mmCIF file of C-alpha atoms and ligand atoms in Angstrom:
data_model
loop_
_atom_site.group_PDB
_atom_site.id
_atom_site.type_symbol
_atom_site.label_atom_id
_atom_site.label_comp_id
_atom_site.label_asym_id
_atom_site.label_seq_id
_atom_site.Cartn_x
_atom_site.Cartn_y
_atom_site.Cartn_z
ATOM 1 C CA UNK A 635 -2.752 20.119 1.895
ATOM 2 C CA UNK A 636 0.653 20.304 0.217
ATOM 3 C CA UNK A 637 -0.643 19.040 -3.096
ATOM 4 C CA UNK A 638 -0.039 18.565 -5.944
ATOM 5 C CA UNK A 639 2.767 16.076 -5.346
ATOM 6 C CA UNK A 640 4.742 14.743 -8.288
ATOM 7 C CA UNK A 641 6.857 11.581 -7.960
ATOM 8 C CA UNK A 642 9.583 13.295 -9.969
ATOM 9 C CA UNK A 643 10.009 15.698 -7.052
ATOM 10 C CA UNK A 644 11.122 12.834 -4.764
ATOM 11 C CA UNK A 645 14.779 13.701 -4.283
ATOM 12 C CA UNK A 646 15.607 10.174 -3.069
ATOM 13 C CA UNK A 647 13.738 6.946 -2.331
ATOM 14 C CA UNK A 648 12.444 6.489 1.205
ATOM 15 C CA UNK A 649 14.434 4.049 3.270
ATOM 16 C CA UNK A 650 13.762 1.782 6.232
ATOM 17 C CA UNK A 651 16.069 -0.620 8.078
ATOM 18 C CA UNK A 652 15.327 -3.413 5.595
ATOM 19 C CA UNK A 653 13.730 -1.821 2.547
ATOM 20 C CA UNK A 654 13.893 0.877 -0.057
ATOM 21 C CA UNK A 655 10.528 2.487 -0.857
ATOM 22 C CA UNK A 656 10.369 4.009 -4.319
ATOM 23 C CA UNK A 657 7.746 4.566 -7.015
ATOM 24 C CA UNK A 658 6.594 1.367 -8.751
ATOM 25 C CA UNK A 659 8.317 0.867 -12.117
ATOM 26 C CA UNK A 660 7.167 -1.147 -15.156
ATOM 27 C CA UNK A 661 10.082 -3.579 -14.706
ATOM 28 C CA UNK A 662 8.645 -4.578 -11.285
ATOM 29 C CA UNK A 663 5.756 -6.429 -12.912
ATOM 30 C CA UNK A 664 7.169 -9.979 -12.538
ATOM 31 C CA UNK A 665 7.823 -9.456 -8.835
ATOM 32 C CA UNK A 666 4.400 -7.888 -8.360
ATOM 33 C CA UNK A 667 2.645 -10.679 -10.245
ATOM 34 C CA UNK A 668 4.200 -13.170 -7.827
ATOM 35 C CA UNK A 669 1.878 -11.838 -5.125
ATOM 36 C CA UNK A 670 -0.946 -10.447 -7.273
ATOM 37 C CA UNK A 671 -1.789 -13.907 -8.564
ATOM 38 C CA UNK A 672 -2.239 -15.539 -5.153
ATOM 39 C CA UNK A 673 -5.844 -16.130 -4.021
ATOM 40 C CA UNK A 674 -5.025 -15.412 -0.360
ATOM 41 C CA UNK A 675 -3.648 -12.007 -1.342
ATOM 42 C CA UNK A 676 -6.700 -11.177 -3.459
ATOM 43 C CA UNK A 677 -9.144 -12.293 -0.773
ATOM 44 C CA UNK A 678 -9.938 -8.762 0.439
ATOM 45 C CA UNK A 679 -8.652 -6.672 -2.467
ATOM 46 C CA UNK A 680 -11.066 -5.900 -5.307
ATOM 47 C CA UNK A 681 -8.611 -7.099 -7.971
ATOM 48 C CA UNK A 682 -9.315 -9.818 -10.533
ATOM 49 C CA UNK A 683 -6.955 -12.787 -10.953
ATOM 50 C CA UNK A 684 -4.537 -11.539 -13.626
ATOM 51 C CA UNK A 685 -2.324 -13.389 -16.054
ATOM 52 C CA UNK A 686 1.341 -12.409 -16.124
ATOM 53 C CA UNK A 687 0.669 -10.225 -19.169
ATOM 54 C CA UNK A 688 -2.352 -8.567 -17.535
ATOM 55 C CA UNK A 689 -0.296 -7.935 -14.413
ATOM 56 C CA UNK A 690 2.321 -6.256 -16.590
ATOM 57 C CA UNK A 691 -0.293 -3.914 -18.087
ATOM 58 C CA UNK A 692 -1.643 -3.194 -14.587
ATOM 59 C CA UNK A 693 1.848 -2.437 -13.249
ATOM 60 C CA UNK A 694 2.512 -0.193 -16.243
ATOM 61 C CA UNK A 695 -0.665 1.716 -15.412
ATOM 62 C CA UNK A 696 0.207 2.071 -11.725
ATOM 63 C CA UNK A 697 3.788 3.080 -12.542
ATOM 64 C CA UNK A 698 2.312 5.911 -14.614
ATOM 65 C CA UNK A 699 0.266 7.225 -11.678
ATOM 66 C CA UNK A 700 2.851 9.628 -10.336
ATOM 67 C CA UNK A 701 0.805 12.607 -9.260
ATOM 68 C CA UNK A 702 -1.339 13.338 -6.212
ATOM 69 C CA UNK A 703 -3.449 16.404 -6.810
ATOM 70 C CA UNK A 704 -7.123 15.682 -7.261
ATOM 71 C CA UNK A 705 -9.637 13.359 -5.669
ATOM 72 C CA UNK A 706 -9.000 9.795 -6.808
ATOM 73 C CA UNK A 707 -5.343 10.342 -7.704
ATOM 74 C CA UNK A 708 -3.166 7.516 -6.354
ATOM 75 C CA UNK A 709 0.542 6.836 -6.027
ATOM 76 C CA UNK A 710 2.237 3.508 -5.276
ATOM 77 C CA UNK A 711 5.459 2.788 -3.401
ATOM 78 C CA UNK A 712 7.267 -0.465 -4.198
ATOM 79 C CA UNK A 713 8.658 -2.267 -1.127
ATOM 80 C CA UNK A 714 12.087 -3.291 -2.399
ATOM 81 C CA UNK A 715 13.671 -5.726 0.069
ATOM 82 C CA UNK A 716 17.441 -5.359 0.340
ATOM 83 C CA UNK A 717 19.388 -8.545 -0.288
ATOM 84 C CA UNK A 718 16.425 -10.432 -1.794
ATOM 85 C CA UNK A 719 17.004 -10.951 -5.499
ATOM 86 C CA UNK A 720 14.297 -9.846 -7.949
ATOM 87 C CA UNK A 721 12.491 -12.573 -9.917
ATOM 88 C CA UNK A 722 12.230 -10.349 -13.006
ATOM 89 C CA UNK A 723 12.655 -12.289 -16.211
ATOM 90 C CA UNK A 724 13.367 -11.218 -19.764
ATOM 91 C CA UNK A 725 16.120 -9.457 -21.563
ATOM 92 C CA UNK A 726 18.019 -6.772 -19.766
ATOM 93 C CA UNK A 727 16.902 -7.907 -16.297
ATOM 94 C CA UNK A 728 19.964 -7.001 -14.317
ATOM 95 C CA UNK A 729 20.237 -8.338 -10.729
ATOM 96 C CA UNK A 730 18.458 -6.071 -8.278
ATOM 97 C CA UNK A 731 16.348 -6.196 -5.137
ATOM 98 C CA UNK A 732 12.966 -7.865 -5.162
ATOM 99 C CA UNK A 733 9.686 -5.994 -4.814
ATOM 100 C CA UNK A 734 7.814 -7.951 -2.138
ATOM 101 C CA UNK A 735 4.840 -5.631 -1.701
ATOM 102 C CA UNK A 736 3.464 -2.191 -2.367
ATOM 103 C CA UNK A 737 1.799 0.673 -0.547
ATOM 104 C CA UNK A 738 -0.802 3.027 -1.977
ATOM 105 C CA UNK A 739 -1.533 6.634 -1.126
ATOM 106 C CA UNK A 740 -4.790 7.937 -2.595
ATOM 107 C CA UNK A 741 -6.447 11.347 -2.360
ATOM 108 C CA UNK A 742 -9.935 10.821 -0.965
ATOM 109 C CA UNK A 743 -10.542 14.572 -0.636
ATOM 110 C CA UNK A 744 -8.079 17.257 -1.670
ATOM 111 C CA UNK A 745 -10.418 19.942 -0.343
ATOM 112 C CA UNK A 746 -10.548 18.370 3.130
ATOM 113 C CA UNK A 747 -6.935 17.113 3.151
ATOM 114 C CA UNK A 748 -7.820 13.416 3.397
ATOM 115 C CA UNK A 749 -5.564 10.610 2.168
ATOM 116 C CA UNK A 750 -6.194 6.864 2.095
ATOM 117 C CA UNK A 751 -3.557 4.197 2.714
ATOM 118 C CA UNK A 752 -3.561 0.723 1.160
ATOM 119 C CA UNK A 753 -1.060 -2.153 1.236
ATOM 120 C CA UNK A 754 -0.195 -5.605 0.052
ATOM 121 C CA UNK A 755 2.728 -7.895 0.917
ATOM 122 C CA UNK A 756 3.748 -11.262 -0.537
ATOM 123 C CA UNK A 757 2.689 -13.967 1.993
ATOM 124 C CA UNK A 758 6.228 -15.398 2.051
ATOM 125 C CA UNK A 759 7.367 -12.124 3.629
ATOM 126 C CA UNK A 760 4.510 -11.617 6.074
ATOM 127 C CA UNK A 761 4.876 -12.048 9.819
ATOM 128 C CA UNK A 762 8.234 -10.244 9.960
ATOM 129 C CA UNK A 763 7.049 -6.716 10.633
ATOM 130 C CA UNK A 764 7.928 -5.591 7.095
ATOM 131 C CA UNK A 765 4.484 -4.125 6.369
ATOM 132 C CA UNK A 766 4.505 -2.158 9.623
ATOM 133 C CA UNK A 767 8.063 -0.947 8.951
ATOM 134 C CA UNK A 768 7.247 0.246 5.431
ATOM 135 C CA UNK A 769 3.831 1.760 6.138
ATOM 136 C CA UNK A 770 5.220 3.656 9.156
ATOM 137 C CA UNK A 771 7.718 5.312 6.849
ATOM 138 C CA UNK A 772 5.011 6.128 4.293
ATOM 139 C CA UNK A 773 2.861 7.626 7.078
ATOM 140 C CA UNK A 774 5.823 9.793 8.101
ATOM 141 C CA UNK A 775 6.411 10.832 4.502
ATOM 142 C CA UNK A 776 2.721 11.625 4.020
ATOM 143 C CA UNK A 777 2.396 13.810 7.120
ATOM 144 C CA UNK A 778 5.708 15.585 6.569
ATOM 145 C CA UNK A 779 5.543 16.087 2.799
ATOM 146 C CA UNK A 780 1.861 16.050 1.802
ATOM 147 C CA UNK A 781 0.426 17.618 4.950
ATOM 148 C CA UNK A 782 -2.920 15.787 5.167
ATOM 149 C CA UNK A 783 -5.216 16.443 8.106
ATOM 150 C CA UNK A 784 -6.214 12.778 8.319
ATOM 151 C CA UNK A 785 -5.108 9.406 6.935
ATOM 152 C CA UNK A 786 -7.703 6.672 6.579
ATOM 153 C CA UNK A 787 -7.917 2.994 5.668
ATOM 154 C CA UNK A 788 -10.941 0.912 4.640
ATOM 155 C CA UNK A 789 -10.705 -2.703 5.695
ATOM 156 C CA UNK A 790 -13.074 -5.644 5.314
ATOM 157 C CA UNK A 791 -13.828 -6.625 8.915
ATOM 158 C CA UNK A 792 -12.792 -10.214 8.132
ATOM 159 C CA UNK A 793 -9.317 -8.910 7.163
ATOM 160 C CA UNK A 794 -7.812 -9.237 10.628
ATOM 161 C CA UNK A 795 -4.184 -8.879 9.409
ATOM 162 C CA UNK A 796 -4.949 -5.458 7.899
ATOM 163 C CA UNK A 797 -6.907 -4.342 10.975
ATOM 164 C CA UNK A 798 -3.908 -5.364 13.123
ATOM 165 C CA UNK A 799 -1.622 -3.333 10.847
ATOM 166 C CA UNK A 800 -3.903 -0.293 11.216
ATOM 167 C CA UNK A 801 -3.656 -0.594 14.985
ATOM 168 C CA UNK A 802 0.138 -1.040 14.792
ATOM 169 C CA UNK A 803 0.209 2.262 12.902
ATOM 170 C CA UNK A 804 -1.738 3.919 15.699
ATOM 171 C CA UNK A 805 -4.916 4.229 13.654
ATOM 172 C CA UNK A 806 -8.250 4.300 15.494
ATOM 173 C CA UNK A 807 -11.299 2.311 14.521
ATOM 174 C CA UNK A 808 -13.706 5.136 13.671
ATOM 175 C CA UNK A 809 -16.692 3.366 12.213
ATOM 176 C CA UNK A 810 -18.042 0.114 10.916
ATOM 177 C CA UNK A 811 -20.068 0.337 7.730
ATOM 178 C CA UNK A 812 -22.700 -2.359 7.954
ATOM 179 C CA UNK A 813 -23.165 -4.550 4.890
ATOM 180 C CA UNK A 814 -21.679 -2.048 2.427
ATOM 181 C CA UNK A 815 -19.930 -4.712 0.315
ATOM 182 C CA UNK A 816 -21.249 -7.819 -1.424
ATOM 183 C CA UNK A 817 -18.744 -10.669 -1.356
ATOM 184 C CA UNK A 818 -20.335 -14.096 -1.042
ATOM 185 C CA UNK A 819 -22.897 -12.339 1.146
ATOM 186 C CA UNK A 820 -23.130 -8.818 2.605
ATOM 187 C CA UNK A 821 -19.960 -7.808 4.459
ATOM 188 C CA UNK A 822 -19.061 -4.983 6.854
ATOM 189 C CA UNK A 823 -16.152 -2.557 6.393
ATOM 190 C CA UNK A 824 -14.073 -1.018 9.142
ATOM 191 C CA UNK A 825 -12.884 2.578 8.749
ATOM 192 C CA UNK A 826 -9.634 3.407 10.508
ATOM 193 C CA UNK A 827 -8.270 6.942 10.884
ATOM 194 C CA UNK A 828 -5.182 8.772 12.076
ATOM 195 C CA UNK A 829 -5.213 12.545 12.579
ATOM 196 C CA UNK A 830 -2.170 14.707 12.030
ATOM 197 C CA UNK A 831 -2.525 15.938 15.636
ATOM 198 C CA UNK A 832 -2.524 12.371 16.961
ATOM 199 C CA UNK A 833 0.579 11.514 14.983
ATOM 200 C CA UNK A 834 2.342 14.701 16.118
ATOM 201 C CA UNK A 835 1.340 14.091 19.751
ATOM 202 C CA UNK A 836 3.328 10.852 19.597
ATOM 203 C CA UNK A 837 6.346 12.731 18.317
ATOM 204 C CA UNK A 838 5.771 11.611 14.753
ATOM 205 C CA UNK A 839 6.149 7.945 15.569
ATOM 206 C CA UNK A 840 3.616 5.280 14.748
ATOM 207 C CA UNK A 841 2.623 2.796 17.422
ATOM 208 C CA UNK A 842 4.665 -0.404 17.600
HETATM 209 C C1 COA B 1293 -2.096 -6.754 5.672
HETATM 210 C C2 COA B 1293 -0.702 -7.327 5.489
HETATM 211 C C3 COA B 1293 0.136 -6.363 4.651
HETATM 212 C C4 COA B 1293 -0.072 -7.492 6.892
HETATM 213 O O1 COA B 1293 1.195 -8.158 6.780
HETATM 214 P P1 COA B 1293 1.960 -8.642 8.126
HETATM 215 O O2 COA B 1293 3.219 -9.228 7.725
HETATM 216 O O3 COA B 1293 1.020 -9.429 8.968
HETATM 217 O O4 COA B 1293 2.151 -7.266 8.882
HETATM 218 P P2 COA B 1293 3.395 -6.740 9.709
HETATM 219 O O5 COA B 1293 4.520 -6.357 8.846
HETATM 220 O O6 COA B 1293 2.874 -5.653 10.581
HETATM 221 O O7 COA B 1293 3.864 -7.983 10.554
HETATM 222 C C5 COA B 1293 3.293 -8.197 11.795
HETATM 223 C C6 COA B 1293 3.519 -9.615 12.209
HETATM 224 O O8 COA B 1293 4.916 -9.908 12.128
HETATM 225 C C7 COA B 1293 5.394 -10.297 13.431
HETATM 226 N N1 COA B 1293 6.764 -9.795 13.542
HETATM 227 C C8 COA B 1293 7.855 -10.564 13.435
HETATM 228 N N2 COA B 1293 8.942 -9.808 13.548
HETATM 229 C C9 COA B 1293 8.550 -8.536 13.723
HETATM 230 C C10 COA B 1293 9.220 -7.295 13.876
HETATM 231 N N3 COA B 1293 10.566 -7.205 13.864
HETATM 232 N N4 COA B 1293 8.483 -6.167 14.021
HETATM 233 C C11 COA B 1293 7.144 -6.218 14.025
HETATM 234 N N5 COA B 1293 6.434 -7.371 13.866
HETATM 235 C C12 COA B 1293 7.140 -8.504 13.722
HETATM 236 C C13 COA B 1293 4.399 -9.695 14.400
HETATM 237 O O9 COA B 1293 4.384 -10.401 15.622
HETATM 238 C C14 COA B 1293 3.115 -9.848 13.656
HETATM 239 O O10 COA B 1293 2.636 -11.153 13.729
HETATM 240 P P3 COA B 1293 1.157 -11.450 14.247
HETATM 241 O O11 COA B 1293 0.243 -10.843 13.217
HETATM 242 O O12 COA B 1293 1.102 -12.922 14.312
HETATM 243 O O13 COA B 1293 1.066 -10.745 15.569
HETATM 244 C C15 COA B 1293 -0.764 -8.698 4.784
HETATM 245 O O14 COA B 1293 -1.547 -9.579 5.572
HETATM 246 C C16 COA B 1293 -1.330 -8.657 3.377
HETATM 247 O O15 COA B 1293 -0.639 -8.294 2.431
HETATM 248 N N6 COA B 1293 -2.596 -9.081 3.207
HETATM 249 C C17 COA B 1293 -3.190 -9.243 1.877
HETATM 250 C C18 COA B 1293 -3.485 -7.941 1.194
HETATM 251 C C19 COA B 1293 -4.595 -7.151 1.849
HETATM 252 O O16 COA B 1293 -5.549 -7.694 2.344
HETATM 253 N N7 COA B 1293 -4.424 -5.828 1.802
HETATM 254 C C20 COA B 1293 -5.290 -4.900 2.451
HETATM 255 C C21 COA B 1293 -6.512 -4.545 1.717
HETATM 256 S S1 COA B 1293 -7.422 -3.370 2.732
#
């Protein structure tokens, strides 16, 4: 795999028709808190409910994660929506585009060239194809720049929106882990995967 990757080596942000995808920055914390604090967003993400200050500390931490090299390393793209004004407060908050969601890339095995994808999008911006648009671009970036053999996603089987996104990306359901998570009862997890060869066979495009 073409690791290590350092965010500083990104010559330019990634771009889609509607968004700019760039590393999360500390000043994104107000925008990020706007979706991090919503119970429906946290339903299937193992995050606690955070105060605005706690969300700031969490964003600071994620903004500092700029390297993918070893197992467990993660990197987060902010989904900055063009023409939607940021809700950032405080001194020196110049007008700029709003971060409406973020996408994670995590090294699950550097030795075996395996990367995990994760995502979250503010509910007010769901249902418009924005998550599919942004994750497709991150999948392209990952295969072209990081050279993994396989991308994977772990999804609570009750999380039908995420499972639908996996399928939109052309990921296959590979396995269901039975009762591997306790959340108000034992829950199953779905493992989705996408091989480099599968992605290349489609000409580097993700499924619609
Ligand atoms: C998972 C999540 C990112 C999916 O968001 P989403 O907006 O449903 O996903 P998409 O961007 O692919 O949008 C697809 C929907 O937009 C609709 N849509 C509208 N315009 C569209 C367009 N131009 N292109 C594609 N889809 C479009 C699609 O019909 C589809 O709606 P449907 O689900 O009713 O069929 C979102 O539900 C989320 O953030 N969930 C909470 C966090 C979470 O659980 N994260 C995962 C932990 S594993």
